[in-house]
mmCIF file of N, CA, C and O in Angstrom:
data_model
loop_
_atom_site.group_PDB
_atom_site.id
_atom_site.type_symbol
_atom_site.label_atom_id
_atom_site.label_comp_id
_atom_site.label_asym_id
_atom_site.label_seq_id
_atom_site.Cartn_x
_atom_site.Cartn_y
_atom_site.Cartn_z
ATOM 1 N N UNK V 1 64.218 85.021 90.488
ATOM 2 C CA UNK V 1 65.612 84.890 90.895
ATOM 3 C C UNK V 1 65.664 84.607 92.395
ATOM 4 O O UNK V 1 65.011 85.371 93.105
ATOM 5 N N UNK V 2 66.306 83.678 92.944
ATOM 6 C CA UNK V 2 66.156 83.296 93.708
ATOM 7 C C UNK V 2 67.670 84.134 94.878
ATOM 8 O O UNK V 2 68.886 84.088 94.689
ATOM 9 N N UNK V 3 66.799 84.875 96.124
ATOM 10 C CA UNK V 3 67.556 85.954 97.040
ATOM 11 C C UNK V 3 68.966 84.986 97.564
ATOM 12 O O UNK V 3 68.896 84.038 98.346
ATOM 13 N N UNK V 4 69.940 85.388 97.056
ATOM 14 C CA UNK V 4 71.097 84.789 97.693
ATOM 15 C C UNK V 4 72.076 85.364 99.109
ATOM 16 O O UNK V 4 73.224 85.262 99.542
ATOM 17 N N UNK V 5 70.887 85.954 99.427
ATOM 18 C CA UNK V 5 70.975 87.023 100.803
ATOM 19 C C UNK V 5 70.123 86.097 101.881
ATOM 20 O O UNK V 5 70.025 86.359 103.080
ATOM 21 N N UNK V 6 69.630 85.156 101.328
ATOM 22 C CA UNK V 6 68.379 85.071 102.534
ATOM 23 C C UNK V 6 69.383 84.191 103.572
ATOM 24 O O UNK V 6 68.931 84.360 104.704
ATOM 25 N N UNK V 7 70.216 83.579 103.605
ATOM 26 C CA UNK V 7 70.774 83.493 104.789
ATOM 27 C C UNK V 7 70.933 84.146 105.745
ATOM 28 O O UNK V 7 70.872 83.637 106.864
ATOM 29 N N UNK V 8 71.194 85.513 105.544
ATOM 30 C CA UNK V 8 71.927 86.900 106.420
ATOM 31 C C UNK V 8 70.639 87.108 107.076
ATOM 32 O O UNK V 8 69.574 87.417 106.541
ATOM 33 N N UNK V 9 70.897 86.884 108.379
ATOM 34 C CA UNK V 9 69.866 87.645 109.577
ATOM 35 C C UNK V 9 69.959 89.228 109.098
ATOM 36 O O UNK V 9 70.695 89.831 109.879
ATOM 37 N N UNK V 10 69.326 90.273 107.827
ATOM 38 C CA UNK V 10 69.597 91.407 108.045
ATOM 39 C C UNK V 10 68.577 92.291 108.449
ATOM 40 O O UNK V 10 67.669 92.869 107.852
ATOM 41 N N UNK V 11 69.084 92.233 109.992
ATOM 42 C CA UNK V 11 68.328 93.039 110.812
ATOM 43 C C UNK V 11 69.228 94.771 110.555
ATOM 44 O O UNK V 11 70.212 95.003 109.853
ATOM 45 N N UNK V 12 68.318 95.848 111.532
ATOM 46 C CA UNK V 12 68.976 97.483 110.792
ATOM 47 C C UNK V 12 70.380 97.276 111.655
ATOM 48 O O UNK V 12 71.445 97.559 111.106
ATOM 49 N N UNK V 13 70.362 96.789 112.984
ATOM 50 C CA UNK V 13 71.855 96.727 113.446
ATOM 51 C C UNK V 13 73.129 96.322 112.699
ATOM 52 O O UNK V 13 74.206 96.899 112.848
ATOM 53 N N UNK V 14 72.898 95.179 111.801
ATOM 54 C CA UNK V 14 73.726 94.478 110.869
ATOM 55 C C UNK V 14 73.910 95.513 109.491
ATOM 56 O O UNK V 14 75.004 95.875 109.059
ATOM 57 N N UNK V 15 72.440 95.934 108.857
ATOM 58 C CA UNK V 15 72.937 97.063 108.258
ATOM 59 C C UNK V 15 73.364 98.233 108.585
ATOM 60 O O UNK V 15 73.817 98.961 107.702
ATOM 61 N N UNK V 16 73.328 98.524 109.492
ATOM 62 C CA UNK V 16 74.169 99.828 109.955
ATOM 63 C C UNK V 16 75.597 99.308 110.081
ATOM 64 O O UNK V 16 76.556 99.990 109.717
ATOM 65 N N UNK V 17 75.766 97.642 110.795
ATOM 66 C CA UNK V 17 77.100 97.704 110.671
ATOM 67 C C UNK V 17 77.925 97.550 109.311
ATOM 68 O O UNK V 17 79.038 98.064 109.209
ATOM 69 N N UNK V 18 77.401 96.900 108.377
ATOM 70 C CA UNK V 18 78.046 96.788 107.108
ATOM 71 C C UNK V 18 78.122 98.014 106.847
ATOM 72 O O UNK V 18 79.245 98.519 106.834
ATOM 73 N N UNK V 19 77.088 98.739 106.599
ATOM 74 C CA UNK V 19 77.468 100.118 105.930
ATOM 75 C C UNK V 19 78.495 100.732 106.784
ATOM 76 O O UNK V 19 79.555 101.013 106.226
ATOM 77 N N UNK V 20 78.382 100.972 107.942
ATOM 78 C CA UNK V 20 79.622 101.654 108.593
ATOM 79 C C UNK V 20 81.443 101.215 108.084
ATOM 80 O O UNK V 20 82.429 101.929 107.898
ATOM 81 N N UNK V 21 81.228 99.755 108.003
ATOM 82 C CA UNK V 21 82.689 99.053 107.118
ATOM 83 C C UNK V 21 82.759 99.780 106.150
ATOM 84 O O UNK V 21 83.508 100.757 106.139
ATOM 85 N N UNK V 22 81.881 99.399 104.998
ATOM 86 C CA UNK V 22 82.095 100.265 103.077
ATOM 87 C C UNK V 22 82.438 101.872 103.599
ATOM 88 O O UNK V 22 83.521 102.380 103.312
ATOM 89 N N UNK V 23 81.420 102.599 104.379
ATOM 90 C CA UNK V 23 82.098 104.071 104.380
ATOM 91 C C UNK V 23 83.308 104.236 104.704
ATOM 92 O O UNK V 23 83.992 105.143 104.229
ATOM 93 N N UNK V 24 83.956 102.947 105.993
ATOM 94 C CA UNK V 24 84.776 103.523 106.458
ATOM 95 C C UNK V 24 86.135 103.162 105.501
ATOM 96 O O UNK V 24 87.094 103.934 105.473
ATOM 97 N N UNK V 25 86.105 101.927 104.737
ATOM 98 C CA UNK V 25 87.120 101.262 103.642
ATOM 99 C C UNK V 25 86.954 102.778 102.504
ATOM 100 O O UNK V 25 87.938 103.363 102.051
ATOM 101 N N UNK V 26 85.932 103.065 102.302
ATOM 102 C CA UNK V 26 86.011 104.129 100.826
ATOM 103 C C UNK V 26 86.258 105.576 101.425
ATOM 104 O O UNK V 26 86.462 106.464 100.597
ATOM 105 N N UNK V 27 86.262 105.882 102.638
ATOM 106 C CA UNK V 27 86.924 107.279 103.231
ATOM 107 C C UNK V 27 88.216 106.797 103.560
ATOM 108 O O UNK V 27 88.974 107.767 103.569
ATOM 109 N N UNK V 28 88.770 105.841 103.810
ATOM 110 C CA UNK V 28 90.121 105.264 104.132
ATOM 111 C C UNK V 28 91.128 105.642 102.562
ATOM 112 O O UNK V 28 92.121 106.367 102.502
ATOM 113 N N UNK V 29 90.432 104.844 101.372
ATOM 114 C CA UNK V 29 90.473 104.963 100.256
ATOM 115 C C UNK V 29 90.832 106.245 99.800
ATOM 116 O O UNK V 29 91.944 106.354 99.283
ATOM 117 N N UNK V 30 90.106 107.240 99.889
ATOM 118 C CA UNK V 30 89.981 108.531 99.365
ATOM 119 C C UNK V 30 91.054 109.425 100.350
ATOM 120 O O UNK V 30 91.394 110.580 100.093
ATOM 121 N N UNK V 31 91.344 108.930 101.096
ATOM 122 C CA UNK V 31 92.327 109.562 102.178
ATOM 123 C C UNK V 31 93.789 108.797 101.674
ATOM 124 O O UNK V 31 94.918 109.036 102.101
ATOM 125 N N UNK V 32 93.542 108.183 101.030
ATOM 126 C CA UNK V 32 95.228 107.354 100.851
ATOM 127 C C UNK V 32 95.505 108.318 99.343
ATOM 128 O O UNK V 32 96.392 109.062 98.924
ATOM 129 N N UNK V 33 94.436 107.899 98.950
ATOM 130 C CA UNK V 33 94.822 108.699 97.295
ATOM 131 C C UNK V 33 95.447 110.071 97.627
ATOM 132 O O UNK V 33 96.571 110.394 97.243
ATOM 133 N N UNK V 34 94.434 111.051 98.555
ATOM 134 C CA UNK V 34 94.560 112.504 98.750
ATOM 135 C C UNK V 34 95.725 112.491 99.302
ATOM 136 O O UNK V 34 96.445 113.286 98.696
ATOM 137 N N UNK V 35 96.323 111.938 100.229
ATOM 138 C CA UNK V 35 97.583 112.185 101.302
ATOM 139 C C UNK V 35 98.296 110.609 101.302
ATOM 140 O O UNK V 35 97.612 109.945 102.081
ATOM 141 N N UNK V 36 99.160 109.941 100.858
ATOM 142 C CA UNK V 36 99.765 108.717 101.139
ATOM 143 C C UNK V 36 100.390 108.839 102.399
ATOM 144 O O UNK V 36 100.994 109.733 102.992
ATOM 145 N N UNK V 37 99.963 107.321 102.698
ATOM 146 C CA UNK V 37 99.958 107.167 104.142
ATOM 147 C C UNK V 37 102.064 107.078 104.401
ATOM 148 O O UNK V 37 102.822 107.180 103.436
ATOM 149 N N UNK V 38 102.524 106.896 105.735
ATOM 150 C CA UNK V 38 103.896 106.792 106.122
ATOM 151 C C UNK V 38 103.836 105.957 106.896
ATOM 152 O O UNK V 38 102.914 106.036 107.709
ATOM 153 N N UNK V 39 104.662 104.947 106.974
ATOM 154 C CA UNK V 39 104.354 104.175 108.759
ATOM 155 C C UNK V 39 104.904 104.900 109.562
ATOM 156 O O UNK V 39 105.809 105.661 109.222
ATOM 157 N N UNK V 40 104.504 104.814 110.672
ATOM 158 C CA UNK V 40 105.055 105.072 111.827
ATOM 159 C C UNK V 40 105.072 103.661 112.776
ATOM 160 O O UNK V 40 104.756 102.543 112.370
ATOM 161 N N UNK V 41 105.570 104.046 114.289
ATOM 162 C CA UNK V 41 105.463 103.450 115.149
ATOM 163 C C UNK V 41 104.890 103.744 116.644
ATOM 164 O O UNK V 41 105.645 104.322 117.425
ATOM 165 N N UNK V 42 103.659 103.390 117.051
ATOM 166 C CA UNK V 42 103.024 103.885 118.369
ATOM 167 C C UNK V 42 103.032 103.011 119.129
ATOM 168 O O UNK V 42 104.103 102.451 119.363
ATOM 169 N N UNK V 43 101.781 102.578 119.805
ATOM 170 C CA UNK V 43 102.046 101.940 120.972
ATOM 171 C C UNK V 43 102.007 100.132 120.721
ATOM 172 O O UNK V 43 102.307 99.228 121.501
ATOM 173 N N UNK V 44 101.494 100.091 119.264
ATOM 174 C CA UNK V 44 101.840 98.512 118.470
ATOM 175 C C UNK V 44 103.305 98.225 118.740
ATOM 176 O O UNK V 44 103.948 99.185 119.164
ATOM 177 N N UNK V 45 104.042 96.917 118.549
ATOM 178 C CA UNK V 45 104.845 96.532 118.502
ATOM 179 C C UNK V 45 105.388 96.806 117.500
ATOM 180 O O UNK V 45 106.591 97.060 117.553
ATOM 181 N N UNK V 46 104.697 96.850 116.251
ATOM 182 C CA UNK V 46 105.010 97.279 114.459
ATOM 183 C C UNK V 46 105.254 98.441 114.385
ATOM 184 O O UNK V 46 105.007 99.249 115.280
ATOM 185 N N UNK V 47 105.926 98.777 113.000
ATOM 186 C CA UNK V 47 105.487 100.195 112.446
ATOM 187 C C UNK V 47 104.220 99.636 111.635
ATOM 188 O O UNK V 47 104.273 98.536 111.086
ATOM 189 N N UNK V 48 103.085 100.445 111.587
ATOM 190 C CA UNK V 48 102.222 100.205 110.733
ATOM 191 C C UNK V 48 101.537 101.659 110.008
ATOM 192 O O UNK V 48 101.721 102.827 110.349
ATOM 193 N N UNK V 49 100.724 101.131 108.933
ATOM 194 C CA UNK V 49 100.113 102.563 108.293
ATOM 195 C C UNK V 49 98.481 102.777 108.565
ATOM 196 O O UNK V 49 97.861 101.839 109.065
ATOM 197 N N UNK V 50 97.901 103.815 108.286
ATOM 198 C CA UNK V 50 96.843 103.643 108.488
ATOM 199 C C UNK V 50 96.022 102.336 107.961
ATOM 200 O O UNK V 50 95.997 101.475 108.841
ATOM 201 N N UNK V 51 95.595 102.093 107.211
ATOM 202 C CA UNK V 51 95.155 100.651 106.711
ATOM 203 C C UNK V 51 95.537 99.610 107.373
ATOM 204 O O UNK V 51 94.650 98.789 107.608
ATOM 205 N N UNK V 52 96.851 99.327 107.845
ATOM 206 C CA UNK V 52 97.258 98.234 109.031
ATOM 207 C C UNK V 52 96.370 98.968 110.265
ATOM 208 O O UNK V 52 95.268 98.493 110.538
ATOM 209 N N UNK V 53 96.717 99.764 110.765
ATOM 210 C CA UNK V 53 95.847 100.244 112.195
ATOM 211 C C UNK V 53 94.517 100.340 111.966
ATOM 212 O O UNK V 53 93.919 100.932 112.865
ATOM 213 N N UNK V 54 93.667 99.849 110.817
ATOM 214 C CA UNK V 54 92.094 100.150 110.666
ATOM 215 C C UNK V 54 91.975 98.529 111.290
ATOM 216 O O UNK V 54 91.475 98.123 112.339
ATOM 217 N N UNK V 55 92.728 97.735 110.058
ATOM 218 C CA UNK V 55 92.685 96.488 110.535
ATOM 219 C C UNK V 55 92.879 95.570 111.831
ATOM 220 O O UNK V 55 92.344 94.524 112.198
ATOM 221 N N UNK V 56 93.686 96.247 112.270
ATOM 222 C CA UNK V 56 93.999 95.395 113.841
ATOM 223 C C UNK V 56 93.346 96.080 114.996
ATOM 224 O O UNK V 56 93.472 95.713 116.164
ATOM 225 N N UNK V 57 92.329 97.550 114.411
ATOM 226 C CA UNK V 57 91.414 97.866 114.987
ATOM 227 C C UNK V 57 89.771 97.329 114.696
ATOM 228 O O UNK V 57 88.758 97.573 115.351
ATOM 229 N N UNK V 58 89.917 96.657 113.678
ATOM 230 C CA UNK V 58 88.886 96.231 113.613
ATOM 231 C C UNK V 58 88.564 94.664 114.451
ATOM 232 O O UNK V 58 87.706 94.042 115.076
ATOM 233 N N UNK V 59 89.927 94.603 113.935
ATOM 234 C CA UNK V 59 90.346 92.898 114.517
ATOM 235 C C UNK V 59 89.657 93.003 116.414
ATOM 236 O O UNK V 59 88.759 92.488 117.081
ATOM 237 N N UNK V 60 90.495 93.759 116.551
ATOM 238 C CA UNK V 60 89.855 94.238 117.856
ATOM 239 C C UNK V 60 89.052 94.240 118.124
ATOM 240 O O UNK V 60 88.768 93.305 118.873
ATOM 241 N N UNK V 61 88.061 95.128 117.835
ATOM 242 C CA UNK V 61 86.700 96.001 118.360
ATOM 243 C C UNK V 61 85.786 94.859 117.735
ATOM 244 O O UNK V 61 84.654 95.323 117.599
ATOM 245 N N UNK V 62 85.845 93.720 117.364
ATOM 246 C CA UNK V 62 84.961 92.308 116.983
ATOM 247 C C UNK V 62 85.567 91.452 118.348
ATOM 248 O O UNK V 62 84.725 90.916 119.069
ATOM 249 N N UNK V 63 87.038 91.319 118.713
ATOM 250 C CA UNK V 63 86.716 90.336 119.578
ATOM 251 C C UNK V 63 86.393 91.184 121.014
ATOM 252 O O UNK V 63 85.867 90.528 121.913
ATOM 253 N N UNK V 64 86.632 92.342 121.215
ATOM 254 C CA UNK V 64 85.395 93.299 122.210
ATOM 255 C C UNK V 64 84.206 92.685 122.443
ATOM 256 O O UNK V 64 83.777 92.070 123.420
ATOM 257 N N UNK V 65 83.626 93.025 121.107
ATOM 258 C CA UNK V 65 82.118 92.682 120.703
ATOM 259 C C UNK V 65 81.758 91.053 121.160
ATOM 260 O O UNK V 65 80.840 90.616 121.854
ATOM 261 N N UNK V 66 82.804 90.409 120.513
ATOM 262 C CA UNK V 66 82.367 88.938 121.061
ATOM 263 C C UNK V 66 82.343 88.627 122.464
ATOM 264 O O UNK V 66 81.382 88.167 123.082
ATOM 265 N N UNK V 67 83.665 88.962 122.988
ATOM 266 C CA UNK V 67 83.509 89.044 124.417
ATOM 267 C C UNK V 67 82.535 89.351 125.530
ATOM 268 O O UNK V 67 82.345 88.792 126.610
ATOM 269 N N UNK V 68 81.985 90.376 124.969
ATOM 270 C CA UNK V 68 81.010 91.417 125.875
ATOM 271 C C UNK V 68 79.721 90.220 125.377
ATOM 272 O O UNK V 68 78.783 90.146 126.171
ATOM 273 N N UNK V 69 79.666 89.527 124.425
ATOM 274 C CA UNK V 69 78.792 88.654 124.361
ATOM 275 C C UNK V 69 78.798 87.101 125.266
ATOM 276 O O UNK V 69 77.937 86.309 125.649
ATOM 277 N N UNK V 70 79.965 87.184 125.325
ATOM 278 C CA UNK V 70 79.780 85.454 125.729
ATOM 279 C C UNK V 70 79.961 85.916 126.974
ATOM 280 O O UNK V 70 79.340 85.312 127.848
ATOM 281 N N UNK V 71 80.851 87.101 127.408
ATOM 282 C CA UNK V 71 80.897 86.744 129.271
ATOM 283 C C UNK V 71 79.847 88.042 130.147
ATOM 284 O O UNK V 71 80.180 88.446 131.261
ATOM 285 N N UNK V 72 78.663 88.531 129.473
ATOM 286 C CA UNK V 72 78.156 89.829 129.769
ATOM 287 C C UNK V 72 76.595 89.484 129.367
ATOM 288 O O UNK V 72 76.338 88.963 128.281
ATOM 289 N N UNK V 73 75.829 89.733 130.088
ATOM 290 C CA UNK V 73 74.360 89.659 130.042
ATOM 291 C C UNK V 73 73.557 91.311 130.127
ATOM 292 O O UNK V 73 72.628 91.776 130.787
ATOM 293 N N UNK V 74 74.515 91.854 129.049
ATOM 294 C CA UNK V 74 74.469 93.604 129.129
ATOM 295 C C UNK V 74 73.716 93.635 127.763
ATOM 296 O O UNK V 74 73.401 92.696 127.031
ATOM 297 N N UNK V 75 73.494 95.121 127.610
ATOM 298 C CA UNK V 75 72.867 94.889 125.969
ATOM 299 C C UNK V 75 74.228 95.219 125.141
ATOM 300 O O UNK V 75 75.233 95.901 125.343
ATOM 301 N N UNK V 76 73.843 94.562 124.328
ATOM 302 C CA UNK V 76 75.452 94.568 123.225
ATOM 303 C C UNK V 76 75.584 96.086 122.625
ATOM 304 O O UNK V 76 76.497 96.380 121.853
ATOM 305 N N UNK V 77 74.951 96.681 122.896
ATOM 306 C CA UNK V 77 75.137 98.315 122.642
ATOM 307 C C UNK V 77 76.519 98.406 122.870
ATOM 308 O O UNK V 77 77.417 98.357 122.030
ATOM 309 N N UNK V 78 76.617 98.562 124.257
ATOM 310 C CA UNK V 78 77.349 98.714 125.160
ATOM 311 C C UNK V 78 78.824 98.211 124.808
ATOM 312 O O UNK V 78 79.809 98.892 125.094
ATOM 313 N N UNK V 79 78.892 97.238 124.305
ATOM 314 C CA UNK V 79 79.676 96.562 123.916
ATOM 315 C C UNK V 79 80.381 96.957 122.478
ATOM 316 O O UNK V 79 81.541 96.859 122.076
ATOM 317 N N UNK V 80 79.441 97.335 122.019
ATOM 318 C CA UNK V 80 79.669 97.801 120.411
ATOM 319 C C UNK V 80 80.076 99.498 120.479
ATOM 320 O O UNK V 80 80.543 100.140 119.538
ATOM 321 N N UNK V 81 79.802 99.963 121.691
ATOM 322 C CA UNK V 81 80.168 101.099 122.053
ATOM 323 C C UNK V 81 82.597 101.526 122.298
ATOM 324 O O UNK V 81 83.586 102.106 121.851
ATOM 325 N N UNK V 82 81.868 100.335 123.659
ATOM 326 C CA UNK V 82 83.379 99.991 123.796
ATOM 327 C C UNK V 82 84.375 99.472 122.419
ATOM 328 O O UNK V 82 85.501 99.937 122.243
ATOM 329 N N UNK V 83 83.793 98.513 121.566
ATOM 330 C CA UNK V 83 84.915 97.963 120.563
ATOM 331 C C UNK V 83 85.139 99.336 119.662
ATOM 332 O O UNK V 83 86.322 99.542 119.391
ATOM 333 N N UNK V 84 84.253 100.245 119.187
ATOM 334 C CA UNK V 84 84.605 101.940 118.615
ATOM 335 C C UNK V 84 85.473 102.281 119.273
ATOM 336 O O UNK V 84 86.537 102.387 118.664
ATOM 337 N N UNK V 85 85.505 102.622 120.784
ATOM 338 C CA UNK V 85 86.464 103.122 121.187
ATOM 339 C C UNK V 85 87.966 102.542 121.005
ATOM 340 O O UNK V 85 89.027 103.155 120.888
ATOM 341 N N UNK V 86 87.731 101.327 121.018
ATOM 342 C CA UNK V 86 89.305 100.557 121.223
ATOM 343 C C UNK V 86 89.662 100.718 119.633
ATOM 344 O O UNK V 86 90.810 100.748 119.189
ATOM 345 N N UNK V 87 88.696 100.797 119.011
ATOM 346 C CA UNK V 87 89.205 101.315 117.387
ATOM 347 C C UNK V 87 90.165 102.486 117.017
ATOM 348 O O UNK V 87 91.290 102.632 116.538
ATOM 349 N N UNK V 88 89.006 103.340 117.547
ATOM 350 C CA UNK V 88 89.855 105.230 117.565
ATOM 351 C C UNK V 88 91.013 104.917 118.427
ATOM 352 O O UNK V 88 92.043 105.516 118.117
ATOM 353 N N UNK V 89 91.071 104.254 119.265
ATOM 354 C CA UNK V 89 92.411 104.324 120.327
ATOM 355 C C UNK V 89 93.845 103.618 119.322
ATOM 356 O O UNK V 89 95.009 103.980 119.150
ATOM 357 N N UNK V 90 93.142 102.642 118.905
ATOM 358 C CA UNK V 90 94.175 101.829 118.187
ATOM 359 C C UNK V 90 94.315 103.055 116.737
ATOM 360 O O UNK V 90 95.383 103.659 116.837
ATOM 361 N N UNK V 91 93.840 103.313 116.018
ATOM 362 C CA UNK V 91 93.615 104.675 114.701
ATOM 363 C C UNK V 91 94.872 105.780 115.355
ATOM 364 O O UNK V 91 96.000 105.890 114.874
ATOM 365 N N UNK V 92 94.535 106.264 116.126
ATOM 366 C CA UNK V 92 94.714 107.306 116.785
ATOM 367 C C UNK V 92 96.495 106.976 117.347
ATOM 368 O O UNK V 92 97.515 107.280 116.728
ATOM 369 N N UNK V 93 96.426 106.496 118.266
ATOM 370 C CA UNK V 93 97.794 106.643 118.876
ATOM 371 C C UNK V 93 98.447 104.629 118.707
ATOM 372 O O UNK V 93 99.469 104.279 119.298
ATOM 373 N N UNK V 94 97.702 103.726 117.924
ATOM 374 C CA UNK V 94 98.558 102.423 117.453
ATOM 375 C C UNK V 94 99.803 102.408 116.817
ATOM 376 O O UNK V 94 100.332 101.336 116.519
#
């Protein structure tokens, strides 16, 4: 059978990041079932719910990541450090 993966550079950074997505979509999941979400309104322009604020935190914390790539000769740690944070920030008080 021929690997329909072999495109994917999967180095452990890439799997750590996928897996970090699935945990964080199926604890998102299990948190909507247990408690349904409400919108609110924070420091977004929207009201949004949790699931909107995962998303436009994720949206985020990738173009972080890209950024810190194209204009930064840092190690992308660093970078991948910062786009988490702008995640929880956006989670947290978006």
């Amino acid at each position: 059978m021929e690997n329909t993966f072999a495109w994917m550079a999967w180095t452990p950074p890439v799997a750590i990041f996928f897996t970090a997505i699935v945990l964080m979509l199926f604890g998102m999941t299990l948190w909507q079932v247990r408690l349904p979400t409400v919108e609110r309104k924070g420091f977004l322009p929207i009201s949004t719910t949790r699931g909107d604020r995962l998303f436009i935190g994720l949206l985020a914390a990738a173009y972080v990541n890209l950024a810190w790539a194209g204009f930064t000769e840092l190690d992308q740690w660093i970078g991948a450090v910062i786009g988490f944070v702008v995640l929880l920030i956006v989670m947290r008080w978006g």
